[in-house]
Tab-separated table of N, CA, C and O in Angstrom:
chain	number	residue	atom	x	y	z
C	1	UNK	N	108.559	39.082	139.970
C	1	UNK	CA	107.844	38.868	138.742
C	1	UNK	C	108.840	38.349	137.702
C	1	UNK	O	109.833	39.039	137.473
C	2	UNK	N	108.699	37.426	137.185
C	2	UNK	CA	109.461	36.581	135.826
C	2	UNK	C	109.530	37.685	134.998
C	2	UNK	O	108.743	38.631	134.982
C	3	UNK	N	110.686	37.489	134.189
C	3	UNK	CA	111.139	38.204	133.077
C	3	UNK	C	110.616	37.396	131.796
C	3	UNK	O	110.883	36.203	131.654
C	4	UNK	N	109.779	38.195	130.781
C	4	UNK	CA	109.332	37.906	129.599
C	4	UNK	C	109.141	38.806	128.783
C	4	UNK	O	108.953	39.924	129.263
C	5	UNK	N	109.116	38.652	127.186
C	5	UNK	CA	109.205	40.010	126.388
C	5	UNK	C	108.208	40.800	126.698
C	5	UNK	O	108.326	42.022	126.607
C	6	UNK	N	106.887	40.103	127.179
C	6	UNK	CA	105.648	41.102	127.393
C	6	UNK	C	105.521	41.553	128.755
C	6	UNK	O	104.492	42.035	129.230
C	7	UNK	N	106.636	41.374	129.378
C	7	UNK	CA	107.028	42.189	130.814
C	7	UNK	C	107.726	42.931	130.661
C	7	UNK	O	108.192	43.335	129.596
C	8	UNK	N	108.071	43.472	132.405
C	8	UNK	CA	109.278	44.608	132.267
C	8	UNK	C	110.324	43.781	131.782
C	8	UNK	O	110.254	42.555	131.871
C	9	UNK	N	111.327	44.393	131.254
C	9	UNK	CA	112.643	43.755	130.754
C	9	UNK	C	113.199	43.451	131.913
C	9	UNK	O	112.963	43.936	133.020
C	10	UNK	N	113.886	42.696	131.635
C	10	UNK	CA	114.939	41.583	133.122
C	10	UNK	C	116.173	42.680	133.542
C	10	UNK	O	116.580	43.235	132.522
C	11	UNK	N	116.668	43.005	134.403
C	11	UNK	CA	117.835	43.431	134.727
C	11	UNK	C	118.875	42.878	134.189
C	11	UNK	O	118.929	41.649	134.138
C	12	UNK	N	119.519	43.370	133.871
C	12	UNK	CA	121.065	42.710	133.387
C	12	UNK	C	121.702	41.610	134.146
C	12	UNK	O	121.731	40.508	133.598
C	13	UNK	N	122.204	41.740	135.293
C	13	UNK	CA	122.219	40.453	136.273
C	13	UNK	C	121.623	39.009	135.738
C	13	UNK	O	122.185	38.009	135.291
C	14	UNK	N	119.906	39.418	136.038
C	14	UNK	CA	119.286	38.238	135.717
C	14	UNK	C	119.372	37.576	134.439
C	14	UNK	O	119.411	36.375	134.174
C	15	UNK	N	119.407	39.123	133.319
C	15	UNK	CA	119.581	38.164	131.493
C	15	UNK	C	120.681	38.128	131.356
C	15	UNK	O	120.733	38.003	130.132
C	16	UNK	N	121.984	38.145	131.791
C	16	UNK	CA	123.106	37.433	131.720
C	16	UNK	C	122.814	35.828	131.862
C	16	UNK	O	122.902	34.980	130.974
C	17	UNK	N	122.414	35.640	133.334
C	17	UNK	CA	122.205	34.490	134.340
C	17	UNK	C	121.465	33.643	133.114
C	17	UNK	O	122.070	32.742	132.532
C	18	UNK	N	120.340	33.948	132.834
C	18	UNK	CA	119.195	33.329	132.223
C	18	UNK	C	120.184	32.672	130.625
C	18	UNK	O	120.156	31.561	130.095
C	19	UNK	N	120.847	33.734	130.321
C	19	UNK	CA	121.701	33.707	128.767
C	19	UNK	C	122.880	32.307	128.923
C	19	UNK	O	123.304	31.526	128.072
C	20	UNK	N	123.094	32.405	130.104
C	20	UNK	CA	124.438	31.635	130.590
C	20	UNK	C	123.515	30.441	130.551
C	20	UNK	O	123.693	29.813	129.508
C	21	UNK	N	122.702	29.975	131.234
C	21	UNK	CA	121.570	28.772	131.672
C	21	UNK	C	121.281	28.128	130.193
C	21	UNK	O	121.190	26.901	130.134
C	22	UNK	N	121.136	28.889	129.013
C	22	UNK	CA	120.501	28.799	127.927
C	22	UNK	C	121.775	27.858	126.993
C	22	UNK	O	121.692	26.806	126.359
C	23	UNK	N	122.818	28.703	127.235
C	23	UNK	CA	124.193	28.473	126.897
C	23	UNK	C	124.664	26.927	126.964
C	23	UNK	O	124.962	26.080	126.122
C	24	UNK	N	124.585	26.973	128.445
C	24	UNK	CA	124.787	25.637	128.830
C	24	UNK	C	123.797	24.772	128.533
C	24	UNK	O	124.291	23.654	128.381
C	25	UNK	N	122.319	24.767	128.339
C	25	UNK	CA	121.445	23.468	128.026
C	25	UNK	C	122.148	23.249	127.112
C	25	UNK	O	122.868	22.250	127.106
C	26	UNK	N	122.118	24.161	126.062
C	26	UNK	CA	122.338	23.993	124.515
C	26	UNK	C	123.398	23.090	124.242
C	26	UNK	O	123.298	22.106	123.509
C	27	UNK	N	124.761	23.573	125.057
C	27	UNK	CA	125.911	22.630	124.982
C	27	UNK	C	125.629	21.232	125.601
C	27	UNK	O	126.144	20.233	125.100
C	28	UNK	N	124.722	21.143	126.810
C	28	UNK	CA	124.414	19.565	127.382
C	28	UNK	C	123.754	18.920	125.819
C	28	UNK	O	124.096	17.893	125.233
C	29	UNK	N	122.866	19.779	125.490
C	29	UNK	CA	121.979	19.251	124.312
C	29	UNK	C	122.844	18.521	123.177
C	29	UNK	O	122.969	17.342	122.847
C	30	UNK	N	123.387	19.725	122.723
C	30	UNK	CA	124.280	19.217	121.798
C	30	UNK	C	125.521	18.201	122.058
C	30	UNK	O	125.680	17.595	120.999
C	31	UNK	N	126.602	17.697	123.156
C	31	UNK	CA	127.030	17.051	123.805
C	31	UNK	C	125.730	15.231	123.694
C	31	UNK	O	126.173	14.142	123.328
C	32	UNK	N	124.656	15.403	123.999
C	32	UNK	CA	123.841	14.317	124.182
C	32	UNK	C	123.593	14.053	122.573
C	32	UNK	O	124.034	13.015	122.081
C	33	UNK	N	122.803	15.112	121.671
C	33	UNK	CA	123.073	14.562	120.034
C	33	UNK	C	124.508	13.619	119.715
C	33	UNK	O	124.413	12.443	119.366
C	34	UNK	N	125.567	14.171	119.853
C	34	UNK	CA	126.576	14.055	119.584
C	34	UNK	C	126.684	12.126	119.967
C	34	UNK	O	126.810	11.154	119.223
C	35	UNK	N	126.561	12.266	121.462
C	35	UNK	CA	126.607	10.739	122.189
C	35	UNK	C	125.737	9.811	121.337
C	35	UNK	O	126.150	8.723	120.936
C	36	UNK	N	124.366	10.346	121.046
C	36	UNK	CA	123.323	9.172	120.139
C	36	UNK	C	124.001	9.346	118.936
C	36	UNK	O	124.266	8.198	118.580
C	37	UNK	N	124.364	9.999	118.237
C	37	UNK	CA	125.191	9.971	116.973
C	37	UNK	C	126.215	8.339	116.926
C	37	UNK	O	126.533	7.412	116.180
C	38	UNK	N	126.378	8.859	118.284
C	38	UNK	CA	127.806	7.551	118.303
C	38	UNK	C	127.359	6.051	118.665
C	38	UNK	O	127.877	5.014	118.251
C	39	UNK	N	126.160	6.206	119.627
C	39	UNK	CA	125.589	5.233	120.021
C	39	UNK	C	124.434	4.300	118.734
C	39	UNK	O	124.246	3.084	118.707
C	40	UNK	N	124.151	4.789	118.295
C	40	UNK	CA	122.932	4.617	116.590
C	40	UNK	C	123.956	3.305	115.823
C	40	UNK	O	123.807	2.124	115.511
C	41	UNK	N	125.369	4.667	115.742
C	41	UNK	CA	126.499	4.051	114.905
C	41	UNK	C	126.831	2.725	115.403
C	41	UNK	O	126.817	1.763	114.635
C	42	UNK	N	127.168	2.587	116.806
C	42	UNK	CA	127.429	1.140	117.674
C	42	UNK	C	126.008	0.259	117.142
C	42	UNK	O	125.960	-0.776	116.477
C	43	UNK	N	125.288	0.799	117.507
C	43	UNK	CA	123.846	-0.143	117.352
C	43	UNK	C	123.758	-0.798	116.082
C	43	UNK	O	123.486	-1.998	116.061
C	44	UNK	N	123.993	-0.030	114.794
C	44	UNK	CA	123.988	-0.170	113.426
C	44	UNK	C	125.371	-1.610	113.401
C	44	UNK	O	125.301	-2.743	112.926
C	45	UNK	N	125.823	-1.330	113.689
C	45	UNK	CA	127.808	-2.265	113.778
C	45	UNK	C	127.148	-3.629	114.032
C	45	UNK	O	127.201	-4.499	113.162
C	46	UNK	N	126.276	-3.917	115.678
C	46	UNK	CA	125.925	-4.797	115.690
C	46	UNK	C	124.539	-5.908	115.051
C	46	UNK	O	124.268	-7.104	115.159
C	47	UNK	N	124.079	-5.012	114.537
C	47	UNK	CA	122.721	-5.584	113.857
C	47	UNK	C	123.252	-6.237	113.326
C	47	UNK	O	123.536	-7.170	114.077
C	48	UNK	N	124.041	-6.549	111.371
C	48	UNK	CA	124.629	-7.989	111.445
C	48	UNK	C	125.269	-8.841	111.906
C	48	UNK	O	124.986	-9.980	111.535
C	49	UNK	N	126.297	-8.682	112.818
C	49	UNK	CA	126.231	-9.583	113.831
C	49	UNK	C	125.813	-10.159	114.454
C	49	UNK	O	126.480	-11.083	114.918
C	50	UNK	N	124.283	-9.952	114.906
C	50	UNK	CA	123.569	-9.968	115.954
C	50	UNK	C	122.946	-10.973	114.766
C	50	UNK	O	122.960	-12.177	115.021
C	51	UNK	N	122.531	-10.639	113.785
C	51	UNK	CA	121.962	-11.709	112.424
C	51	UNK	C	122.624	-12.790	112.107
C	51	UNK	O	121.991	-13.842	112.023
C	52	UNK	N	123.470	-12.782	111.960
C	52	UNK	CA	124.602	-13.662	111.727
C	52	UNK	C	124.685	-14.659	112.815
C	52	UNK	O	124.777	-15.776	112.306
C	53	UNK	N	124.689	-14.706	113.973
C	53	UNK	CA	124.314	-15.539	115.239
C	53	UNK	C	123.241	-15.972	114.909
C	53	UNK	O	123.248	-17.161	114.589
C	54	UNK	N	122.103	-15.345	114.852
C	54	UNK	CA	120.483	-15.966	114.946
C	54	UNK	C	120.239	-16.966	114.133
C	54	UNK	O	119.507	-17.918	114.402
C	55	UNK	N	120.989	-16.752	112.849
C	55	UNK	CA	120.942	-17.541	111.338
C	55	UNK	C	121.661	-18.778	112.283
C	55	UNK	O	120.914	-19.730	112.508
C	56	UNK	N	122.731	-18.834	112.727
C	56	UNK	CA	123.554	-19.662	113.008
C	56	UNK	C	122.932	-20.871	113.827
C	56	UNK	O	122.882	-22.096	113.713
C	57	UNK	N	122.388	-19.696	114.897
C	57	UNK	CA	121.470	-20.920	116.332
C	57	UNK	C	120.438	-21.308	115.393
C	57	UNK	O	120.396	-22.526	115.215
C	58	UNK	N	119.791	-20.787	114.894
C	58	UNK	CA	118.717	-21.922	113.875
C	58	UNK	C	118.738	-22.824	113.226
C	58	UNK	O	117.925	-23.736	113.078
C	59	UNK	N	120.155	-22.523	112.572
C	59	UNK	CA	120.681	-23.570	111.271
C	59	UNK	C	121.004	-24.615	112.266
C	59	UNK	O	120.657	-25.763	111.990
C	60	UNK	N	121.731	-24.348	113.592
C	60	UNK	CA	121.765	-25.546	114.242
C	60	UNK	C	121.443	-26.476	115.684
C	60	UNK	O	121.803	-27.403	116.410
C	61	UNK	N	120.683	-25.642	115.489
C	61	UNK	CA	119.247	-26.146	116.027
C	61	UNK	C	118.524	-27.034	114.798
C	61	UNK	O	118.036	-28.032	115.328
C	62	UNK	N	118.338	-27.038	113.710
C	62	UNK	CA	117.462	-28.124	113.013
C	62	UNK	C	118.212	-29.238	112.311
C	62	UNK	O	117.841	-29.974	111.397
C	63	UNK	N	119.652	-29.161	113.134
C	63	UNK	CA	120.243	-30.567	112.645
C	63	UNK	C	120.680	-31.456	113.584
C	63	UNK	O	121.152	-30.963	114.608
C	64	UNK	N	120.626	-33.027	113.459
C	64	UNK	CA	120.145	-34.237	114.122
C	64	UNK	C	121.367	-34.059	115.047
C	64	UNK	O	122.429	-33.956	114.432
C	65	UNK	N	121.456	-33.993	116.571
C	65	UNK	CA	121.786	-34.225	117.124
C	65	UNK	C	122.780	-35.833	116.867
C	65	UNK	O	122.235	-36.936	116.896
C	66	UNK	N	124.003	-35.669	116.673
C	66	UNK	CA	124.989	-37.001	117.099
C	66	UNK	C	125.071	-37.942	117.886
C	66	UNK	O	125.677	-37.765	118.943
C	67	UNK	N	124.671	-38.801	117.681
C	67	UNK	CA	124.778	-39.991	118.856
C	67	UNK	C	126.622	-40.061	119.084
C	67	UNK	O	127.405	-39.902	118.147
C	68	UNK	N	127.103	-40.365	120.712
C	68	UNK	CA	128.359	-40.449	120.725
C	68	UNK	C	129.120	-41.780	119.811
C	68	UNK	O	128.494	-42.825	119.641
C	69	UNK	N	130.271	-41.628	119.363
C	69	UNK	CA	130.785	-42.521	118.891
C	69	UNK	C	130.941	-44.176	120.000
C	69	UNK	O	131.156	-44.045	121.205
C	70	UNK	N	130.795	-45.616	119.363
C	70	UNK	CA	131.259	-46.237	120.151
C	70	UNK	C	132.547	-46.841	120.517
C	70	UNK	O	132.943	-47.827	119.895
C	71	UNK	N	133.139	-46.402	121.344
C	71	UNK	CA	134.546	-46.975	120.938
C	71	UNK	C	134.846	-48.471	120.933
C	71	UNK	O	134.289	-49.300	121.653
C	72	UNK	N	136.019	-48.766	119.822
C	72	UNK	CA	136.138	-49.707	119.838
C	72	UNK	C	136.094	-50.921	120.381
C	72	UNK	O	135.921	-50.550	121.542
C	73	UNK	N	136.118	-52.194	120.454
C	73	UNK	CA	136.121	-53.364	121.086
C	73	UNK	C	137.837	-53.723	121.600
C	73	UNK	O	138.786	-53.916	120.840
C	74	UNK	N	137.850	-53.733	122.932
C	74	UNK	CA	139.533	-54.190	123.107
C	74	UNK	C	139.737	-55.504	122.806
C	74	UNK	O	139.040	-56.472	123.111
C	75	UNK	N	140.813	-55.452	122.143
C	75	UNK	CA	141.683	-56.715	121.383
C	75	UNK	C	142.543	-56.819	122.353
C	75	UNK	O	143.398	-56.001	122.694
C	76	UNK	N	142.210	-58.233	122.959
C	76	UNK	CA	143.158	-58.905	123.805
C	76	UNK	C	144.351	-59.474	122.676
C	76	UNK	O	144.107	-59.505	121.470
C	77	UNK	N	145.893	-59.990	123.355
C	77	UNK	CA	146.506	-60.262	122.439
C	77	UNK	C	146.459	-61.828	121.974
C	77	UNK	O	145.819	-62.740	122.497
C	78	UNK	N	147.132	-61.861	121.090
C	78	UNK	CA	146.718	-63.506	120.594
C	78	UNK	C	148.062	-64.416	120.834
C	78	UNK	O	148.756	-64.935	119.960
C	79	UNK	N	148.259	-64.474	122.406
C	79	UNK	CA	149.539	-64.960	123.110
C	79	UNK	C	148.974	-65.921	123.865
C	79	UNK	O	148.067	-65.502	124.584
C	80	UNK	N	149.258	-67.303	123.956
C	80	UNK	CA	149.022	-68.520	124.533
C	80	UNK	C	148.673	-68.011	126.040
C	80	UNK	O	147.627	-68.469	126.500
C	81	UNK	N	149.367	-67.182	126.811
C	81	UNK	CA	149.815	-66.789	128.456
C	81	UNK	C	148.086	-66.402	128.589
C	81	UNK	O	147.345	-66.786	129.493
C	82	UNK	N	147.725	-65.574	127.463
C	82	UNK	CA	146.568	-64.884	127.462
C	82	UNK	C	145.265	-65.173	127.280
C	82	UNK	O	144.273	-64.446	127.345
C	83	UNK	N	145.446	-66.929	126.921
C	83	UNK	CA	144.154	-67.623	126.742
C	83	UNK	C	143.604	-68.401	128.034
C	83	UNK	O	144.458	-68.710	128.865
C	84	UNK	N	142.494	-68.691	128.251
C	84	UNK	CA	142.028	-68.706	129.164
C	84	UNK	C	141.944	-70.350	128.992
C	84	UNK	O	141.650	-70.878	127.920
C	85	UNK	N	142.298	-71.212	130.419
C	85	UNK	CA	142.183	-72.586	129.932
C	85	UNK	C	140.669	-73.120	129.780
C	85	UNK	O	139.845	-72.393	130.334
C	86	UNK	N	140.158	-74.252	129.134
C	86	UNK	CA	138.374	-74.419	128.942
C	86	UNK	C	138.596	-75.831	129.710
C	86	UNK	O	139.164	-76.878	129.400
C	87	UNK	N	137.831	-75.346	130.940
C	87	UNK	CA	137.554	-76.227	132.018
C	87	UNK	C	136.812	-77.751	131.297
C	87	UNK	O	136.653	-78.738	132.016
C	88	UNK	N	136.458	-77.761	130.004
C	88	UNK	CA	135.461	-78.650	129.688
C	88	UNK	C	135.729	-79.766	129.651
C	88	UNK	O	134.866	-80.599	129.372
């Protein structure tokens, strides 16, 4: 039969056991607060950052794509060797 106040009282054995069980959630419990405490804090750190990017990909995203530059025209030199004779 389970131990409860409106039962017989628990043997000592068992409300140690039960006290110890209680002990320890409490510390897992508190141990896990502790972790979201820290984790909230990380989460909070990145939200402007995370803004700061979004602003960024938008802003450029709505500007005109660059056509590549053309490069220059090569300049042959202006040396007799280099002219081509005119068959005409």
């Amino acid at each position: 039969m389970p131990c409860s106040p409106r039962s017989v009282p628990c043997p000592p054995p068992i409300r140690a056991h039960l006290e110890e069980q209680e002990r320890e959630i409490a510390a897992q419990a508190e141990a896990i607060r502790g972790r979201n405490a820290e984790l909230t804090a990380q989460l909070q750190e990145f939200g402007p950052g995370a803004e700061e990017v979004r602003i960024a990909r938008k802003t450029l995203l709505t500007l005109p794509v660059p056509s590549p530059p053309t490069p220059p025209a090569a300049k042959l030199p202006d040396h007799r060797l280099h002219t081509l004779p005119n068959p005409g």
